[in-house]
Coordinates of C-alpha atoms in Angstrom, one line a residue:
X1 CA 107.2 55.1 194.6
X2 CA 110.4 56.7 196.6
X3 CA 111.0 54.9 200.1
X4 CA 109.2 56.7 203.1
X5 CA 112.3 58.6 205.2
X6 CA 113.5 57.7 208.8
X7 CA 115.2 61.1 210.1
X8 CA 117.9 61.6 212.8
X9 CA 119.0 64.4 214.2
X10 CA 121.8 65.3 216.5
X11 CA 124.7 67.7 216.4
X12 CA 127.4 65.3 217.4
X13 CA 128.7 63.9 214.0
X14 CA 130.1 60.4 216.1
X15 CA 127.0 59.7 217.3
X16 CA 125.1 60.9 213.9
X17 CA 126.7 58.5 211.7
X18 CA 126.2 55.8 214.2
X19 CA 122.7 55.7 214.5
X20 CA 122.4 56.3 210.4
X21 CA 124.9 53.0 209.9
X22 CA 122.4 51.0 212.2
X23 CA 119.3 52.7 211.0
X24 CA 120.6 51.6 207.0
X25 CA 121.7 48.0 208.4
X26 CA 117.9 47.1 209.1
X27 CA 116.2 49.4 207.5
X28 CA 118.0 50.8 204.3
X29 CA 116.5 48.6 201.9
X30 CA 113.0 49.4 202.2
X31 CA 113.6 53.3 203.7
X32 CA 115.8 55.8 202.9
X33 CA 117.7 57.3 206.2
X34 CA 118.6 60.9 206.1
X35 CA 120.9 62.3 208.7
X36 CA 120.9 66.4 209.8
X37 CA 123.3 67.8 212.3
X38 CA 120.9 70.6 213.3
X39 CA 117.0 71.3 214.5
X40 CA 117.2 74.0 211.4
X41 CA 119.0 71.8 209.1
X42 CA 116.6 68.8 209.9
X43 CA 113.4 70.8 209.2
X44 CA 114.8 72.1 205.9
X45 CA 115.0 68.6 204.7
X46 CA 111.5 68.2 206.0
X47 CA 109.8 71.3 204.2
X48 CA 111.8 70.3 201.2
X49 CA 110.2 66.6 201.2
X50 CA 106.9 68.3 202.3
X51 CA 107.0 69.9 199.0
X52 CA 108.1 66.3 197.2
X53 CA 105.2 64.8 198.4
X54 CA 107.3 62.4 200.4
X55 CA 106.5 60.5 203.8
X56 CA 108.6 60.7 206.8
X57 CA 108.1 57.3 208.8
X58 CA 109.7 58.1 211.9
X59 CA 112.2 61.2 213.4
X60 CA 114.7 60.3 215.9
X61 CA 116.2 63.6 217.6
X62 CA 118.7 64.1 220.0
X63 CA 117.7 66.1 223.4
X64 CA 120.3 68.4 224.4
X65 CA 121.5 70.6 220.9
X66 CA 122.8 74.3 220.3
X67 CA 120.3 76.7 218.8
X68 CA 117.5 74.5 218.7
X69 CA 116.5 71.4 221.3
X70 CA 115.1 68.1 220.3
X71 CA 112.1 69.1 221.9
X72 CA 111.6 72.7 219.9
X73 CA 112.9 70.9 216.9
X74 CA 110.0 68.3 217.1
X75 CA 107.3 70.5 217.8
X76 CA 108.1 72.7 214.9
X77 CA 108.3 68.8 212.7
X78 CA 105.0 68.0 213.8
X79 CA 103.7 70.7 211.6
X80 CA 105.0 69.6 208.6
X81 CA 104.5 66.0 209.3
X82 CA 102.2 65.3 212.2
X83 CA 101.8 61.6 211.0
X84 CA 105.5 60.7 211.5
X85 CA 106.2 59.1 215.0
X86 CA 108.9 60.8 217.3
X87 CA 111.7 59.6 219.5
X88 CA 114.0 61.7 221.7
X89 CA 117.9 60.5 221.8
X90 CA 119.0 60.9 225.4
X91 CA 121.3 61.0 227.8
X92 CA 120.7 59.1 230.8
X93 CA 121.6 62.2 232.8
X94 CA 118.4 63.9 230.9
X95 CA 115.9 61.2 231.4
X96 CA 113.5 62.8 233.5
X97 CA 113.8 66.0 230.9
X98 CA 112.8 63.8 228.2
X99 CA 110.0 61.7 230.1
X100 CA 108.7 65.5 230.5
X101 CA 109.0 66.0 227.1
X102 CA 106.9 63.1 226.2
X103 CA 103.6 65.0 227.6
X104 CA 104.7 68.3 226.1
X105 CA 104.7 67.5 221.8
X106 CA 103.4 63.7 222.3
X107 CA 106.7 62.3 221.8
X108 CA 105.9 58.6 221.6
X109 CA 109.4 57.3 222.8
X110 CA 113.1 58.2 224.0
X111 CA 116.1 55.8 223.8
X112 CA 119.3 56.6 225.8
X113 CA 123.1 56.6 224.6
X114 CA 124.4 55.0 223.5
X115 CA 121.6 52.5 222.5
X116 CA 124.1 48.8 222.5
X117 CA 123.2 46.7 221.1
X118 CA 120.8 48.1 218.9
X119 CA 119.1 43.9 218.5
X120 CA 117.8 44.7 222.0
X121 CA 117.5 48.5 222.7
X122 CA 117.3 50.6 219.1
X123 CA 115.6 48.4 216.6
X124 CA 112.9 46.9 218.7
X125 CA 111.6 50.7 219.3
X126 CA 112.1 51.7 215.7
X127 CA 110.1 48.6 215.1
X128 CA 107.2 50.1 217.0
X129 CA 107.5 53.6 215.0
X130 CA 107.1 52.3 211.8
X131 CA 104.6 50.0 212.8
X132 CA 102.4 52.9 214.2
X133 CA 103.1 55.4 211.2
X134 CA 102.1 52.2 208.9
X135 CA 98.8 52.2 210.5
X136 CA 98.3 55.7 209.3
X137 CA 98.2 55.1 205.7
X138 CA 99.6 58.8 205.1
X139 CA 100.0 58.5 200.8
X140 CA 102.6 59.4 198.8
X141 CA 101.3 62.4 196.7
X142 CA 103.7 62.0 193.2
X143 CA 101.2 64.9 191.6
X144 CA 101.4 68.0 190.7
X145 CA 100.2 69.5 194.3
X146 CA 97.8 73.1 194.3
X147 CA 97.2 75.0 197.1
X148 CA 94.8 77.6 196.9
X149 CA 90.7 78.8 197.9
X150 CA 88.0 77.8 196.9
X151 CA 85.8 80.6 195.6
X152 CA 88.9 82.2 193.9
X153 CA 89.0 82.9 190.4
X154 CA 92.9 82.6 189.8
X155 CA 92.3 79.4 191.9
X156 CA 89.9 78.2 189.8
X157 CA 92.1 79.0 186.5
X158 CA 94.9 77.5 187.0
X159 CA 92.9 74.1 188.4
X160 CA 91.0 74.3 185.0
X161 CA 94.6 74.7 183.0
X162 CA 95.9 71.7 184.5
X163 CA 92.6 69.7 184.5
X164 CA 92.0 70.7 180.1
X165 CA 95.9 69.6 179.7
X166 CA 95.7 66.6 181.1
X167 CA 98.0 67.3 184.4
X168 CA 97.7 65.5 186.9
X169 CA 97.4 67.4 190.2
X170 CA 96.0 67.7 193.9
X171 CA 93.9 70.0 195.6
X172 CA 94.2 71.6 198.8
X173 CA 92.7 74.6 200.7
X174 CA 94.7 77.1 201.6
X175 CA 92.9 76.8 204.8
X176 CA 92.9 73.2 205.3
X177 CA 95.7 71.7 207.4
X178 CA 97.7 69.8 204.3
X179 CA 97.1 73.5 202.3
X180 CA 98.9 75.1 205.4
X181 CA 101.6 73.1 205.9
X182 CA 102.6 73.4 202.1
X183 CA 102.2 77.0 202.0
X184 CA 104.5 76.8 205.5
X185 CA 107.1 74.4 203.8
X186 CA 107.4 77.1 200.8
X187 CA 108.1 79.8 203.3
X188 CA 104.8 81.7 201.5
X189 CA 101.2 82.9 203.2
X190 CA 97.6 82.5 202.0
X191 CA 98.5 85.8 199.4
X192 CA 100.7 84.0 197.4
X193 CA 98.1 81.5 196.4
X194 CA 97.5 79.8 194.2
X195 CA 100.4 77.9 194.8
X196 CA 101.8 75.3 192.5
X197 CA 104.1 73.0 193.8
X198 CA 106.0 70.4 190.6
X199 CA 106.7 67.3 191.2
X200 CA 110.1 67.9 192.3
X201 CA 109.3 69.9 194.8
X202 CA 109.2 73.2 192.9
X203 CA 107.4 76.0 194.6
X204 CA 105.5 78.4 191.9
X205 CA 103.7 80.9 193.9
X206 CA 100.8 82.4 192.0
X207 CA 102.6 81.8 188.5
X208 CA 101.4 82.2 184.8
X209 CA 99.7 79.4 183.2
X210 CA 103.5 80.0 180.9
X211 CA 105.4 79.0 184.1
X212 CA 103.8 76.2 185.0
X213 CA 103.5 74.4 181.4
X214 CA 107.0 75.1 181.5
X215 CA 107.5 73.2 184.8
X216 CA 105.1 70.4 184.8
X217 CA 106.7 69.5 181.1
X218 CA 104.1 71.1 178.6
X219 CA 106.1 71.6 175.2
X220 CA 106.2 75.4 174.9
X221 CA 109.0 76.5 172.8
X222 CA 109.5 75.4 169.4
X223 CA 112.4 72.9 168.5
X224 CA 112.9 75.1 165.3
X225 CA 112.9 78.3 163.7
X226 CA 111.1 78.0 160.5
X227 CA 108.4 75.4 159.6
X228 CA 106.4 74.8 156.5
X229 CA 103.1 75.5 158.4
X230 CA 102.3 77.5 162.0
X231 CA 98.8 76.5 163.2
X232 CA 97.6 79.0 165.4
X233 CA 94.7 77.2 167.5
X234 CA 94.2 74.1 168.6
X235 CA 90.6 73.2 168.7
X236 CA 88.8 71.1 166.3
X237 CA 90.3 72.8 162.9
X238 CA 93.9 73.6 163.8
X239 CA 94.2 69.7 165.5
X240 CA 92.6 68.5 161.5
X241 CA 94.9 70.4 160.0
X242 CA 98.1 68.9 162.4
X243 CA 97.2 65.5 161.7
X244 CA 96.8 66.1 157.8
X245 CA 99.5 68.4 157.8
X246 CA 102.2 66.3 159.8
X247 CA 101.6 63.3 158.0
X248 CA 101.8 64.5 154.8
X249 CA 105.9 65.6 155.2
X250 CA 105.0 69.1 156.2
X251 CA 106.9 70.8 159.4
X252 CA 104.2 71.1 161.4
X253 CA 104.2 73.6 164.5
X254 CA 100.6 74.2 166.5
X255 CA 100.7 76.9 169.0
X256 CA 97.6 77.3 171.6
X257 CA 96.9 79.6 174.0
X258 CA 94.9 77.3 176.7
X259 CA 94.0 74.1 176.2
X260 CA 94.3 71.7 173.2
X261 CA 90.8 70.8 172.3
X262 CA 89.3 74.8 172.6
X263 CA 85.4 74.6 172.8
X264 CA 84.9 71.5 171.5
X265 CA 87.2 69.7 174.5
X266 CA 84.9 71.3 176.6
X267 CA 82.2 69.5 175.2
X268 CA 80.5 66.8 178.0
X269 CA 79.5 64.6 175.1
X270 CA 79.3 65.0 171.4
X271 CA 77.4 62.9 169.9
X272 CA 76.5 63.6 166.4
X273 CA 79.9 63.1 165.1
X274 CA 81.2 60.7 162.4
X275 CA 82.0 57.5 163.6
X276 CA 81.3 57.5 167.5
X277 CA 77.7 56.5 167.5
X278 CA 77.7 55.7 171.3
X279 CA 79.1 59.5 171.7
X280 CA 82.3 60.7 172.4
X281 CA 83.5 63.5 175.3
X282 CA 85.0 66.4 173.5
X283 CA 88.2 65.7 175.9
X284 CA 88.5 62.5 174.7
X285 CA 88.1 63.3 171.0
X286 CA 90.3 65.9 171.1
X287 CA 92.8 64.0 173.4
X288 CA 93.2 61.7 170.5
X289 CA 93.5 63.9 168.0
X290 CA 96.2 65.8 169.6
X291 CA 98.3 62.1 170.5
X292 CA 97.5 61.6 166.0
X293 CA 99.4 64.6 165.1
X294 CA 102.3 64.1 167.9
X295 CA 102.6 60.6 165.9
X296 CA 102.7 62.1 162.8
X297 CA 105.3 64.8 163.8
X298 CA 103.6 67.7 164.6
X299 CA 104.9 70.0 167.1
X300 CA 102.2 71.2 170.1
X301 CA 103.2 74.1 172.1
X302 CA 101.1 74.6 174.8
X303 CA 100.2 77.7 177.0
X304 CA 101.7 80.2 173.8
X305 CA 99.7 83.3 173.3
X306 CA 99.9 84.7 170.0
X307 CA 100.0 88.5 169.8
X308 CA 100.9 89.7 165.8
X309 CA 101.4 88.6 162.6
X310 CA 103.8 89.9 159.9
X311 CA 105.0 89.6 156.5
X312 CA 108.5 89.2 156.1
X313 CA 109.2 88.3 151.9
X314 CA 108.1 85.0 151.6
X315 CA 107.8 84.1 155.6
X316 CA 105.1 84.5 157.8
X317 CA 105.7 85.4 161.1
X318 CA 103.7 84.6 164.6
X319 CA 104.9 86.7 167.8
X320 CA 104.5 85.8 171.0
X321 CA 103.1 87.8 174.0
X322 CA 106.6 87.1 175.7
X323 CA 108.6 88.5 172.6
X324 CA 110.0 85.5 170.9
X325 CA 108.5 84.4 167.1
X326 CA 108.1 82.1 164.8
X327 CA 108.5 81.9 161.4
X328 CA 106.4 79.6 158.3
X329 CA 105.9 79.2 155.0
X330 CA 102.2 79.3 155.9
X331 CA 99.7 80.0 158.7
X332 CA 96.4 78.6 159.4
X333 CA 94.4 80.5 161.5
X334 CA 92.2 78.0 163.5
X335 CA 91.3 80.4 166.7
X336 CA 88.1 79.7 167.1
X337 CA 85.6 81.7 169.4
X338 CA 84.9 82.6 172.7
X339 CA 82.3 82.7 174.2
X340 CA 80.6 86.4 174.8
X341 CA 80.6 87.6 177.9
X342 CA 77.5 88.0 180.0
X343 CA 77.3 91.7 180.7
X344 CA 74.9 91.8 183.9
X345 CA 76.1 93.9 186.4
X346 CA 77.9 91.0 189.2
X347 CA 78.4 89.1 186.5
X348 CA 82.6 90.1 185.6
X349 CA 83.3 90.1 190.1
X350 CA 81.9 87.0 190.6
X351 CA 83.5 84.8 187.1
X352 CA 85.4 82.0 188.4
X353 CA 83.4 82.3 192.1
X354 CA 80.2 80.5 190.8
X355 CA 80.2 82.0 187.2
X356 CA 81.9 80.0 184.7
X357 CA 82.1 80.1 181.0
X358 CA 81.5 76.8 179.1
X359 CA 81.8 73.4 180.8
X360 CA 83.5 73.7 184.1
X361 CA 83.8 70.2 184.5
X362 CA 86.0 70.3 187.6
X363 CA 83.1 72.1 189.4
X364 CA 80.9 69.1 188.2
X365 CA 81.6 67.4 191.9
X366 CA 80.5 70.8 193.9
X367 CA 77.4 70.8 191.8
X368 CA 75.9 67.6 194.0
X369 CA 72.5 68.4 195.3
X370 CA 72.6 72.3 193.8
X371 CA 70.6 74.2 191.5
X372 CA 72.6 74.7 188.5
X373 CA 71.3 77.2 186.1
X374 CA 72.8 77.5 182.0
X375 CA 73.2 80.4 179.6
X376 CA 72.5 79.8 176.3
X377 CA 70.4 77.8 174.1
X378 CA 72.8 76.0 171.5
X379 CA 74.4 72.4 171.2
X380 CA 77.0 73.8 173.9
X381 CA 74.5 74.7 176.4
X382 CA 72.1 71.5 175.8
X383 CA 76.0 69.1 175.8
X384 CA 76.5 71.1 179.3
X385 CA 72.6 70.5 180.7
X386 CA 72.8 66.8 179.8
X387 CA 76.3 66.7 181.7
X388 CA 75.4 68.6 184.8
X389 CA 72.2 66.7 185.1
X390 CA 74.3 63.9 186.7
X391 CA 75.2 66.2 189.3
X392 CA 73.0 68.4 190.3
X393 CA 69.5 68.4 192.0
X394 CA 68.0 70.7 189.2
X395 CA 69.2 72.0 185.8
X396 CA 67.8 75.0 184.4
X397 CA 68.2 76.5 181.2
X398 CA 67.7 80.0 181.0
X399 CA 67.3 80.9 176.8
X400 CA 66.8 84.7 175.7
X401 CA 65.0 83.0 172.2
X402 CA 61.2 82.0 172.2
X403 CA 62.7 77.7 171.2
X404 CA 65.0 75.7 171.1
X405 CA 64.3 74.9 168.0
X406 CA 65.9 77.3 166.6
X407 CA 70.0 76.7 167.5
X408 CA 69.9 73.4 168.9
X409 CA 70.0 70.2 167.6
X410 CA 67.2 67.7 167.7
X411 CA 68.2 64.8 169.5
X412 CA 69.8 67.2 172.0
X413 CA 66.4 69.0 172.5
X414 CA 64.7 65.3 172.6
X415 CA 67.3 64.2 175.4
X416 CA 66.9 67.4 177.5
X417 CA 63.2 66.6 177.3
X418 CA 63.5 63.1 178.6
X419 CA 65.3 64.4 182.1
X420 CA 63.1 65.3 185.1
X421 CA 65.7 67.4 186.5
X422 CA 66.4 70.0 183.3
X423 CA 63.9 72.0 182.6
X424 CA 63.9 75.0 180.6
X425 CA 63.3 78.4 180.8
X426 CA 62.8 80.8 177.4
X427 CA 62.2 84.4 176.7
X428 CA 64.4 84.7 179.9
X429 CA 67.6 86.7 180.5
X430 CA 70.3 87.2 183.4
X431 CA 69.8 90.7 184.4
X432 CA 72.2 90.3 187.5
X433 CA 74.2 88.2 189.6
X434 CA 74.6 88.8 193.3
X435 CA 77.2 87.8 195.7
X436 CA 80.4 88.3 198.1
X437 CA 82.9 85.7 198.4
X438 CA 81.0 83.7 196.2
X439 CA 77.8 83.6 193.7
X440 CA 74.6 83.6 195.9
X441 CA 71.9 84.3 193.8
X442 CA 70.9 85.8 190.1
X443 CA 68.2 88.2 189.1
X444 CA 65.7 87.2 185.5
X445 CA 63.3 88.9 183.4
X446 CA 60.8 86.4 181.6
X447 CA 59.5 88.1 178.1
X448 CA 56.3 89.6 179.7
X449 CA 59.2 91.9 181.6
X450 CA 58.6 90.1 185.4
X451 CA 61.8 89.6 187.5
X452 CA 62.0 87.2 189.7
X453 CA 65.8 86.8 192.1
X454 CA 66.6 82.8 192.4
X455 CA 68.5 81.8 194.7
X456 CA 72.0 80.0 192.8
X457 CA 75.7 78.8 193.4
X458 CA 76.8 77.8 190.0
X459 CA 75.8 79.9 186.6
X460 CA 77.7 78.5 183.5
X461 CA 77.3 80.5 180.5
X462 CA 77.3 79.8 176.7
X463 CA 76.0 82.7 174.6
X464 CA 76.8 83.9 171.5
X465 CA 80.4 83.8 169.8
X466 CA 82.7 86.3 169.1
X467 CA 86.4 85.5 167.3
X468 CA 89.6 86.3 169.2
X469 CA 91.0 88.2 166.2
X470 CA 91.9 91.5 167.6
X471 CA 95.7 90.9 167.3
X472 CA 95.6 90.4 163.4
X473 CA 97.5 92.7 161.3
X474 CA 95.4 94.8 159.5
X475 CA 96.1 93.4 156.1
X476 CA 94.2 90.2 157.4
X477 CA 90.6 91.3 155.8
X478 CA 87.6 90.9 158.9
X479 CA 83.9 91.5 158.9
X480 CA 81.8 93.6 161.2
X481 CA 81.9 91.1 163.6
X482 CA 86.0 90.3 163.7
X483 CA 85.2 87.1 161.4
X484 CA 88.1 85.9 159.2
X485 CA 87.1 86.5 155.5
X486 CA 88.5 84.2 152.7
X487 CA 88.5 83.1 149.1
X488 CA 85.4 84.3 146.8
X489 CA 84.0 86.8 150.0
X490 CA 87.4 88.6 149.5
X491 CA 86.6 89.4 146.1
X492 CA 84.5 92.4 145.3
X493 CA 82.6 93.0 142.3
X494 CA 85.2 90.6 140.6
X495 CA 88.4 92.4 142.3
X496 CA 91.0 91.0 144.1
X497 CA 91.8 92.1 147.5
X498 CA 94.1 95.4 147.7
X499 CA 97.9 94.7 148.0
X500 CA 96.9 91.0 146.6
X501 CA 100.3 90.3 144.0
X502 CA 99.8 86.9 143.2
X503 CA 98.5 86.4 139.3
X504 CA 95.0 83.8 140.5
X505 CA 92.4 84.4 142.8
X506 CA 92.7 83.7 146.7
X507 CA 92.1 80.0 147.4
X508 CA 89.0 78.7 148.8
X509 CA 90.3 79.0 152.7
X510 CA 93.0 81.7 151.8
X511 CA 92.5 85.3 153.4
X512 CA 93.4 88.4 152.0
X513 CA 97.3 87.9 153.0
X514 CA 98.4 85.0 150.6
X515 CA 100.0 82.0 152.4
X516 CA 97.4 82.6 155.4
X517 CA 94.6 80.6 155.7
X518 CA 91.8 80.5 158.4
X519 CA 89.6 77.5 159.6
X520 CA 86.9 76.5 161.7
X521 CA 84.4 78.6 163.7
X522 CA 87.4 81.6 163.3
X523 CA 86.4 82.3 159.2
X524 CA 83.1 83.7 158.3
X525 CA 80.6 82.3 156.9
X526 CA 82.0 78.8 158.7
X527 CA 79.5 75.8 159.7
X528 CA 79.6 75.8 163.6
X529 CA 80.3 72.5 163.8
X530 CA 82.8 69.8 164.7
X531 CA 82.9 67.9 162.1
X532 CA 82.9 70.5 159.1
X533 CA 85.7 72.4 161.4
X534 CA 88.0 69.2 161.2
X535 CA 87.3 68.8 157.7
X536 CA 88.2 72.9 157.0
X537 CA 91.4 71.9 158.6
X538 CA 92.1 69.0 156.4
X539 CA 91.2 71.1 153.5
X540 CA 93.3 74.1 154.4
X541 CA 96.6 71.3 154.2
X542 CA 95.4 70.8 150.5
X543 CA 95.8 74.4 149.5
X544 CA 98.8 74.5 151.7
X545 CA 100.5 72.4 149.3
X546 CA 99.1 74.1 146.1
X547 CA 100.2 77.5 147.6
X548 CA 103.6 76.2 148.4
X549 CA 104.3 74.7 145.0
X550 CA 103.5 77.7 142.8
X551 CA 105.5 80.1 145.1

């Protein structure tokens, strides 16, 4: 932890350096003095250790200064850093002045110069200071600071980027005191929120999720140009794929868009896969996986969205959204799905204001003692019930299907049976969601067609699936539903796909562009599944290598 600051103030530079030599004689080894020769000078130090996260302990300023007087200067600190005690440096001639002063911004002493010896008049009221602004506890805050409101959907994103990557940060309302004297230290108003403030004091207002990867210390540019496999996804299949691939000699480059882990890291608690028969959270599962291939070698660019692919000879080439590109042997598609979007009217104005897609889990704390109500009726949904059924007072799911039965798993179904709060609600659908500021309330139709409007502050939603393969190149073979097709599905009454050159047939996970390969929930016909997505991954490395040696 840095040393809390004592801060002094005064334009003469005799008297400035005195007070700072005495100040570092007993204090300097446990606090850091800082000296300013100004009021304006002093509180740019103080908005710039505002935006550190540092403490001030005590500020000591002098009375009587061009531009700006101890007193305005002190009233204008007390902003930034109301918990810091104040003393007023005086000459005797100014006394009364300063005495007056002490009722007008609460200054809680004033010592006259010159202030010999400083045994008997400075240290004993320095003492006093600290001692006071100990008894505050005011924190260091070493985090990643964000200041922004609640019910706001760019708010809400950016807390959910740092939260799936694993970034440590702190929250604060841009109408909340702390939020306002950050926004204030940053020269910015509530408009440019959120605001995203780096450890070192770095003021981002209302960046890219790009920008602040960049500047929290998320890898996003590749170390090289060329790499014997790109892995475009990092969920389940691509993070497979990086741990086989790396640790088998290949250069290994992943590239996500989000959040390492995709839906699966979302996950409250998987537990049907291999090996964790206690369960495992899909953070933590994917967590680990990511750390495996980092191990092994792999490269994980984070916050990277990929907008083309192209052939060039024997290279395959992935561009970026911000221009740049990079080039492989092979690509692995490993994309995923997303979850389809709700269409009821309210539903689009109020998403990230009470509407969320998949498992929100840092609005799990605002969910205490609400109604939460869940789209969907698959593992995701059921994972999500069983996790928000800590929280919440009540957990409904609302399923358009006639069972569970049908897309869920058994022992999820058994579980959300054996909890008083979930119950669950078929044949029903959203019809619309209602709200301002925030969601208030949705609208349902049961089967028989009645509607009924419940009143609701948190609607997460997990329907359907549809692939995020729009930005493939058209030589990349999809079906009607943007589905990645590979191996024997590209082949047609015994033909190869058109343009295909190469003398076999495509490989098993191969599309219809050789040396590109798709995986996981992203290729059609795909098990929607964890464990079968990490073992597509695994498998795609395989025919990496038999690609790469006959080519």
């Amino acid at each position: 932890m840095s040393r809390p600051v004592l801060l002094t103030v005064d334009d003469d530079p005799a008297v400035s350096r005195a007070i700072a030599r005495d100040l570092r004689r007993r204090y300097g080894e446990q606090y850091q003095v800082v000296r300013a020769a100004s009021g304006p000078e002093a509180l740019d130090a103080l908005r710039e250790l505002k935006l550190r996260g540092g403490r001030v302990a005590a500020i000591l300023a002098d009375y009587r200064m061009p531009h700006m007087s101890g007193v305005d200067f002190l009233e204008q600190a007390m902003d930034l850093f109301p918990a810091a005690r104040r003393a007023l440096l005086t000459a005797y001639s100014d006394t009364d002045a300063a005495i007056a002063a002490i009722n007008v911004v609460d200054v809680d002493y004033y010592l006259l110069k010159p202030w010999e010896p400083p045994e008997e008049k400075l240290y004993p009221v320095v003492d006093a200071l600290i001692e006071a602004w100990q008894a505050t506890g005011e924190p260091e805050v070493t985090e990643v600071k964000v200041v922004g409101h609640r019910w706001s959907a760019p708010s809400f994103a950016m807390r959910d980027f740092l939260a799936r990557n694993h970034v440590p940060y702190r929250w604060y309302g841009a109408d909340e005191p702390e939020g306002r004297r950050l926004l204030d230290a940053a020269g910015l108003d509530e408009g440019a929120v959120p605001l995203v403030v780096t450890p070192d004091g770095t003021p981002l207002a209302a960046p890219g999720t790009a920008a602040v990867a960049a500047a929290v210390g998320l890898a996003t540019a590749p170390a090289a140009d060329f790499y014997d496999l790109a892995i475009i996804g990092g969920g389940p299949a691509g993070l497979g794929a990086a741990v086989y691939g790396a640790s088998e000699g290949l250069r290994t480059v992943l590239v996500e868009r989000m959040a390492v882990g995709g839906q699966a890291g979302q996950s409250s608690r998987i537990e049907n896969y291999l090996g964790f028969p206690d369960g495992v959270s899909g953070d933590q599962l994917t967590d680990r996986a990511r750390r495996q291939a980092a191990k092994f070698g792999a490269e994980v660019l984070a916050a990277r969205e990929v907008t083309g692919l192209e052939v060039r000879g024997s290279a395959r080439v992935v561009r970026f959204a911000d221009g740049s590109e990079v080039a492989a042997h092979t690509v692995l598609l490993a994309t995923g799905v997303a979850y389809r979007p709700l269409t009821a009217p309210g539903v689009a104005e109020l998403t990230g204001r009470g509407v969320y897609y998949g498992s929100a889990a840092t609005e799990a704390p605002e969910c205490a003692g609400e109604d939460v109500y869940i789209v969907g009726g698959a593992n995701s949904a059921g994972q999500a019930a069983v996790f928000f059924a800590r929280h919440a007072a009540r957990v409904t799911l609302l399923v358009r299907g006639d069972s569970l039965a049908r897309s869920m798993s058994h022992y999820l179904i058994e579980q959300l049976a054996a909890l008083p709060n979930v119950q669950t609600r078929t044949g029903t659908v959203v019809t619309e969601a209602h709200g301002d500021a925030r969601l208030e309330a949705i609208s349902v139709r049961d089967a028989d067609g009645a509607c009924e409007t419940l009143k609701a502050g948190h609607l997460f939603v997990f329907i359907g699936a549809q692939p995020p393969t729009d930005w493939l190149c058209a030589q990349v073979r999809r079906d009607e539903q943007g589905f990645v097709c590979t191996g024997a599905d590209l082949l047609v009454e015994g033909r190869r796909p058109p343009g295909w050159q190469l003398p076999r047939d495509p490989y098993h996970l191969e599309t219809s562009v050789p040396g590109v390969f798709a995986a996981g929930d992203v290729r059609a016909g795909s098990v929607k599944r964890v464990a079968s997505a990490v073992g597509e991954g695994a498998m795609a490395v395989n025919l990496v290598h038999r690609y790469l040696e006959t080519t």
